Coordinates of N, CA, C and O in Angstrom, one line a residue:
V1 N 64.0 57.5 39.2 CA 65.3 57.0 39.6 C 65.4 57.5 41.1 O 65.2 58.6 41.4
Q2 N 65.8 56.5 41.9 CA 66.1 56.9 43.3 C 67.4 56.1 43.8 O 67.5 54.9 43.5
L3 N 68.3 56.9 44.4 CA 69.5 56.4 44.9 C 69.5 56.7 46.4 O 69.4 57.9 46.8
V4 N 69.7 55.7 47.2 CA 69.7 55.9 48.7 C 71.0 55.3 49.3 O 71.3 54.1 49.2
E5 N 71.8 56.2 49.9 CA 73.0 55.9 50.5 C 72.8 55.5 51.9 O 71.9 56.0 52.6
S6 N 73.7 54.6 52.4 CA 73.7 54.2 53.8 C 75.1 53.8 54.2 O 75.9 53.5 53.3
G7 N 75.3 53.7 55.5 CA 76.6 53.1 55.9 C 77.6 54.1 56.5 O 78.7 53.7 57.0
G8 N 77.3 55.4 56.4 CA 78.2 56.4 57.0 C 78.2 56.3 58.5 O 77.3 55.6 59.1
G9 N 79.1 57.0 59.1 CA 79.1 57.1 60.6 C 80.4 57.6 61.0 O 81.2 58.2 60.3
L10 N 80.7 57.4 62.3 CA 81.9 57.9 62.9 C 82.9 56.7 63.1 O 82.5 55.6 63.5
V11 N 84.1 57.0 62.6 CA 85.1 55.9 62.7 C 86.5 56.6 63.0 O 86.7 57.8 62.7
Q12 N 87.3 55.8 63.7 CA 88.6 56.4 64.1 C 89.6 56.3 62.9 O 89.4 55.5 62.0
P13 N 90.6 57.1 62.9 CA 91.6 57.0 61.8 C 92.1 55.6 61.7 O 92.4 55.0 62.8
G14 N 92.3 55.1 60.5 CA 92.7 53.8 60.3 C 91.6 52.8 60.2 O 91.8 51.6 59.9
G15 N 90.4 53.2 60.6 CA 89.3 52.3 60.6 C 88.7 52.1 59.2 O 89.2 52.6 58.2
S16 N 87.6 51.3 59.1 CA 86.9 51.0 57.9 C 85.4 51.2 57.9 O 84.8 51.1 59.0
L17 N 84.9 51.5 56.8 CA 83.4 51.6 56.6 C 83.1 51.1 55.2 O 83.9 51.2 54.3
T18 N 81.9 50.6 55.1 CA 81.3 50.2 53.8 C 80.1 51.0 53.5 O 79.1 50.9 54.3
L19 N 80.1 51.8 52.5 CA 78.9 52.5 52.1 C 78.1 51.7 51.1 O 78.7 51.0 50.2
S20 N 76.8 51.9 51.1 CA 75.9 51.2 50.1 C 75.1 52.2 49.4 O 74.6 53.2 50.0
C21 N 74.9 52.0 48.2 CA 74.0 52.8 47.3 C 72.9 51.9 46.7 O 73.2 51.2 45.8
A22 N 71.7 52.0 47.3 CA 70.6 51.1 46.8 C 69.9 51.9 45.7 O 69.4 53.0 46.0
A23 N 69.8 51.3 44.6 CA 69.1 52.0 43.4 C 67.7 51.4 43.2 O 67.5 50.2 43.3
S24 N 66.8 52.2 42.8 CA 65.5 51.8 42.4 C 65.1 52.6 41.1 O 65.5 53.7 41.0
G25 N 64.3 52.0 40.3 CA 63.9 52.6 39.0 C 64.9 52.5 37.9 O 64.6 52.9 36.8
I26 N 66.1 51.9 38.2 CA 67.1 51.7 37.2 C 67.8 50.4 37.5 O 67.7 49.8 38.6
I27 N 68.5 49.9 36.5 CA 69.4 48.7 36.8 C 70.8 49.2 36.8 O 71.3 49.8 35.8
V28 N 71.5 49.0 37.9 CA 72.8 49.6 38.1 C 73.8 49.2 37.1 O 74.7 50.0 36.7
D29 N 73.6 48.0 36.5 CA 74.6 47.5 35.6 C 74.5 48.2 34.2 O 75.4 48.1 33.4
Y30 N 73.5 49.0 34.0 CA 73.3 49.7 32.8 C 73.8 51.1 32.8 O 73.8 51.8 31.7
Y31 N 74.4 51.6 33.9 CA 74.9 52.9 34.0 C 76.2 53.0 34.7 O 76.6 52.1 35.5
L32 N 76.9 54.1 34.5 CA 78.0 54.4 35.3 C 77.5 55.0 36.7 O 76.7 55.9 36.7
I33 N 78.0 54.3 37.7 CA 77.6 54.7 39.1 C 78.9 55.1 39.8 O 79.9 54.4 39.7
G34 N 78.8 56.2 40.6 CA 80.0 56.6 41.3 C 79.7 57.1 42.7 O 78.5 57.4 43.1
W35 N 80.8 57.2 43.4 CA 80.8 57.8 44.8 C 81.5 59.1 44.7 O 82.6 59.2 44.2
F36 N 81.0 60.1 45.3 CA 81.5 61.4 45.4 C 81.5 61.9 46.8 O 80.6 61.5 47.6
R37 N 82.3 62.8 47.2 CA 82.3 63.4 48.5 C 82.4 64.9 48.5 O 83.0 65.4 47.6
Q38 N 81.9 65.4 49.6 CA 82.0 66.9 49.7 C 82.3 67.2 51.2 O 81.5 66.9 52.1
A39 N 83.4 67.9 51.4 CA 83.8 68.3 52.7 C 83.2 69.8 52.9 O 83.0 70.5 51.9
P40 N 83.1 70.2 54.1 CA 82.6 71.5 54.4 C 83.4 72.6 53.7 O 84.6 72.6 53.8
G41 N 82.7 73.5 52.9 CA 83.4 74.5 52.3 C 84.2 74.2 51.0 O 84.8 75.0 50.4
K42 N 84.0 72.9 50.6 CA 84.7 72.4 49.4 C 83.7 72.0 48.4 O 82.5 71.7 48.7
E43 N 84.2 71.9 47.1 CA 83.3 71.4 46.1 C 83.2 69.8 46.1 O 84.1 69.2 46.7
R44 N 82.1 69.3 45.6 CA 81.9 67.9 45.5 C 83.0 67.3 44.5 O 83.2 67.8 43.4
E45 N 83.6 66.2 45.0 CA 84.7 65.7 44.1 C 84.4 64.2 44.0 O 83.8 63.5 44.8
E46 N 84.9 63.7 42.8 CA 84.8 62.3 42.6 C 85.7 61.4 43.4 O 86.9 61.8 43.7
V47 N 85.2 60.3 43.9 CA 86.0 59.4 44.7 C 86.3 58.1 43.9 O 87.4 57.7 43.8
S48 N 85.2 57.5 43.4 CA 85.3 56.3 42.7 C 84.1 56.0 41.8 O 83.0 56.4 42.2
C49 N 84.3 55.4 40.7 CA 83.2 55.1 39.8 C 83.4 53.7 39.2 O 84.5 53.2 39.1
I50 N 82.2 53.1 38.8 CA 82.3 51.8 38.1 C 81.4 51.9 36.9 O 80.3 52.4 37.0
T51 N 81.9 51.4 35.8 CA 81.2 51.6 34.5 C 80.3 50.5 34.3 O 80.2 49.5 35.0
T52 N 79.6 50.6 33.2 CA 78.8 49.5 32.7 C 79.8 48.3 32.3 O 81.0 48.6 32.2
P53 N 79.3 47.1 32.0 CA 80.2 46.0 31.7 C 81.2 46.5 30.6 O 80.8 47.1 29.6
P54 N 82.5 46.2 30.8 CA 83.1 45.2 31.7 C 83.3 45.7 33.1 O 84.0 45.1 33.9
G55 N 82.7 46.8 33.5 CA 82.8 47.3 34.9 C 84.2 47.8 35.2 O 84.8 47.5 36.3
R56 N 84.7 48.7 34.4 CA 86.0 49.3 34.7 C 85.8 50.2 36.0 O 84.8 50.9 36.2
R57 N 86.8 50.3 36.8 CA 86.8 51.0 38.0 C 87.7 52.2 37.9 O 88.9 52.1 37.5
Y58 N 87.3 53.3 38.4 CA 88.1 54.5 38.5 C 88.2 54.9 40.0 O 87.2 54.9 40.7
Y59 N 89.4 55.4 40.4 CA 89.6 55.8 41.8 C 90.4 57.1 41.7 O 91.4 57.3 41.0
A60 N 90.0 58.0 42.6 CA 90.8 59.2 42.8 C 92.2 58.8 43.4 O 92.2 57.8 44.1
D61 N 93.2 59.6 43.1 CA 94.5 59.2 43.5 C 94.6 59.2 45.1 O 95.3 58.3 45.6
S62 N 93.8 60.0 45.7 CA 93.8 60.1 47.2 C 93.3 58.8 47.9 O 93.5 58.6 49.0
V63 N 92.5 58.0 47.1 CA 91.9 56.8 47.7 C 92.4 55.5 47.1 O 92.1 54.4 47.6
K64 N 93.3 55.6 46.1 CA 93.8 54.3 45.5 C 94.5 53.5 46.5 O 95.3 54.0 47.3
G65 N 94.2 52.2 46.5 CA 94.8 51.2 47.4 C 94.0 51.1 48.7 O 94.3 50.2 49.5
R66 N 93.1 52.1 49.0 CA 92.4 52.0 50.3 C 90.9 51.8 50.1 O 90.3 51.2 50.9
F67 N 90.3 52.3 49.0 CA 88.9 52.2 48.7 C 88.7 51.2 47.6 O 89.5 51.1 46.7
T68 N 87.6 50.5 47.7 CA 87.2 49.5 46.6 C 85.7 49.7 46.3 O 84.9 49.7 47.2
I69 N 85.4 49.9 45.0 CA 84.0 50.0 44.6 C 83.6 48.7 44.0 O 84.4 48.0 43.3
S70 N 82.4 48.3 44.2 CA 81.8 47.1 43.7 C 80.3 47.2 43.5 O 79.7 48.1 44.1
K71 N 79.7 46.3 42.8 CA 78.3 46.3 42.7 C 77.7 44.9 42.7 O 78.4 43.9 42.3
D72 N 76.5 44.8 43.3 CA 75.8 43.5 43.4 C 74.6 43.7 42.4 O 73.6 44.4 42.8
N73 N 74.7 43.1 41.3 CA 73.6 43.3 40.3 C 72.3 42.7 40.8 O 71.2 43.2 40.5
A74 N 72.4 41.6 41.5 CA 71.2 40.9 42.0 C 70.4 41.8 43.0 O 69.2 41.8 43.0
K75 N 71.2 42.6 43.8 CA 70.5 43.4 44.8 C 70.4 44.9 44.3 O 69.7 45.7 44.9
N76 N 71.0 45.1 43.1 CA 71.0 46.5 42.6 C 71.6 47.5 43.5 O 71.0 48.6 43.7
I77 N 72.7 47.1 44.1 CA 73.4 48.0 45.0 C 74.9 48.2 44.6 O 75.5 47.2 44.1
V78 N 75.4 49.4 44.8 CA 76.8 49.7 44.6 C 77.4 50.0 45.9 O 76.8 50.8 46.7
Y79 N 78.5 49.4 46.2 CA 79.2 49.5 47.5 C 80.5 50.3 47.3 O 81.1 50.3 46.3
L80 N 80.9 50.9 48.4 CA 82.2 51.5 48.5 C 82.9 51.1 49.8 O 82.4 51.5 50.9
R81 N 83.8 50.2 49.7 CA 84.6 49.7 50.9 C 85.7 50.7 51.1 O 86.5 50.9 50.2
M82 N 85.8 51.3 52.3 CA 86.8 52.2 52.6 C 87.6 51.7 53.8 O 87.1 51.5 54.9
N83 N 88.9 51.5 53.5 CA 89.8 51.0 54.5 C 90.9 52.1 54.9 O 91.1 53.1 54.1
N84 N 91.5 52.0 56.0 CA 92.5 52.9 56.4 C 92.1 54.4 56.3 O 92.7 55.2 55.7
L85 N 90.9 54.7 56.8 CA 90.3 56.0 56.7 C 91.2 57.0 57.4 O 91.8 56.8 58.4
K86 N 91.2 58.2 56.7 CA 92.0 59.3 57.2 C 91.1 60.5 57.5 O 90.0 60.6 56.9
P87 N 91.5 61.4 58.4 CA 90.7 62.6 58.6 C 90.3 63.3 57.4 O 89.2 63.9 57.3
E88 N 91.1 63.4 56.4 CA 90.8 64.1 55.1 C 89.8 63.4 54.3 O 89.3 63.9 53.3
D89 N 89.4 62.2 54.7 CA 88.3 61.5 54.0 C 86.9 61.9 54.5 O 85.9 61.5 53.9
M90 N 86.9 62.7 55.5 CA 85.6 63.1 56.1 C 84.8 63.9 55.1 O 85.3 64.7 54.3
G91 N 83.5 63.7 55.2 CA 82.6 64.5 54.4 C 81.3 63.8 54.1 O 81.1 62.7 54.6
D92 N 80.4 64.5 53.4 CA 79.2 63.8 52.9 C 79.5 63.0 51.7 O 80.1 63.6 50.7
Y93 N 79.1 61.8 51.7 CA 79.4 60.9 50.5 C 78.1 60.7 49.8 O 77.1 60.3 50.3
Y94 N 78.2 61.0 48.5 CA 77.0 60.9 47.6 C 77.2 59.8 46.5 O 78.3 59.7 46.0
C95 N 76.1 59.1 46.3 CA 76.0 58.2 45.1 C 75.5 59.0 43.9 O 74.5 59.7 44.1
G96 N 76.1 58.8 42.8 CA 75.6 59.5 41.6 C 75.5 58.5 40.4 O 76.3 57.6 40.3
L97 N 74.6 58.8 39.5 CA 74.4 58.0 38.3 C 74.6 58.9 37.1 O 74.1 60.1 37.1
S98 N 75.3 58.4 36.1 CA 75.6 59.2 34.9 C 75.0 58.4 33.7 O 75.2 57.2 33.6
Y99 N 74.3 59.1 32.8 CA 73.8 58.5 31.6 C 75.0 58.5 30.5 O 74.8 57.9 29.5
G100 N 76.1 59.1 30.9 CA 77.2 59.1 30.0 C 78.3 58.2 30.6 O 78.0 57.2 31.2
D101 N 79.6 58.6 30.3 CA 80.7 57.8 30.8 C 81.7 58.6 31.5 O 82.9 58.2 31.6
S102 N 81.3 59.7 32.1 CA 82.2 60.5 32.8 C 82.1 60.4 34.3 O 81.1 60.5 34.9
C103 N 83.3 60.1 35.0 CA 83.3 60.0 36.4 C 83.7 61.4 37.0 O 84.7 61.6 37.6
M104 N 82.8 62.3 36.7 CA 83.0 63.7 37.2 C 81.7 64.2 37.8 O 80.6 63.9 37.3
A105 N 81.8 65.0 38.9 CA 80.5 65.4 39.5 C 79.7 66.2 38.5 O 78.4 66.1 38.5
S106 N 80.3 66.9 37.6 CA 79.6 67.7 36.6 C 78.8 66.9 35.6 O 77.9 67.4 34.9
G107 N 79.2 65.6 35.5 CA 78.5 64.7 34.6 C 77.5 63.8 35.1 O 76.9 63.0 34.4
I108 N 77.2 64.0 36.4 CA 76.2 63.2 37.1 C 74.8 63.7 36.8 O 74.5 64.9 36.9
D109 N 73.9 62.7 36.5 CA 72.5 63.1 36.2 C 71.5 62.9 37.3 O 70.5 63.6 37.4
N110 N 71.8 62.0 38.2 CA 71.0 61.8 39.4 C 71.8 61.6 40.6 O 72.8 60.8 40.6
W111 N 71.4 62.2 41.7 CA 72.1 62.1 43.0 C 71.3 61.5 44.1 O 70.0 61.7 44.1
G112 N 71.9 60.8 45.0 CA 71.3 60.5 46.2 C 71.4 61.6 47.2 O 72.0 62.7 46.9
K113 N 70.9 61.4 48.4 CA 70.9 62.5 49.4 C 72.2 62.5 50.3 O 72.4 63.5 51.0
G114 N 72.9 61.5 50.2 CA 74.2 61.5 50.9 C 74.2 60.8 52.2 O 73.2 60.6 52.8
T115 N 75.4 60.4 52.7 CA 75.6 59.9 54.0 C 76.9 60.4 54.5 O 77.9 60.6 53.8
L116 N 76.9 60.8 55.8 CA 78.0 61.5 56.4 C 79.1 60.5 57.0 O 78.7 59.6 57.7
V117 N 80.3 60.8 56.6 CA 81.4 60.0 57.1 C 82.3 60.9 58.0 O 82.7 62.0 57.5
T118 N 82.5 60.5 59.2 CA 83.3 61.3 60.1 C 84.5 60.5 60.6 O 84.3 59.4 61.1
V119 N 85.7 61.0 60.4 CA 86.9 60.3 60.8 C 87.6 61.1 61.9 O 88.1 62.1 61.6
S120 N 87.5 60.6 63.1 CA 88.0 61.3 64.2 C 88.3 60.4 65.4 O 87.6 59.4 65.6
S121 N 89.4 60.7 66.1 CA 89.7 60.0 67.3 C 89.0 60.6 68.5 O 89.1 60.1 69.6

């Protein structure tokens, strides 16, 4: 199983980014896939997850209404569209796969290496 994140970068407050998690060795539609972030000095926290069909979506309260998780089964990619970014959204963003149904960092079985999101003017 390999998960490769991309799409991070520097963006001004209020800006947008789309992160991608490209999966190989698995079919994304068969697993819960989530996005998690870790700010310096803080624990990794869940941001958003999408389940196996029917594809229920979970969002942390801090990102509801601003972030959207989706997946392209044909490309085997899970996306995180982030709008109206705030400085508190900064951190390393990781894609994670769970063999269970828990959108919690402690329940993730496979991690990508992460992509850095910086929100600053």
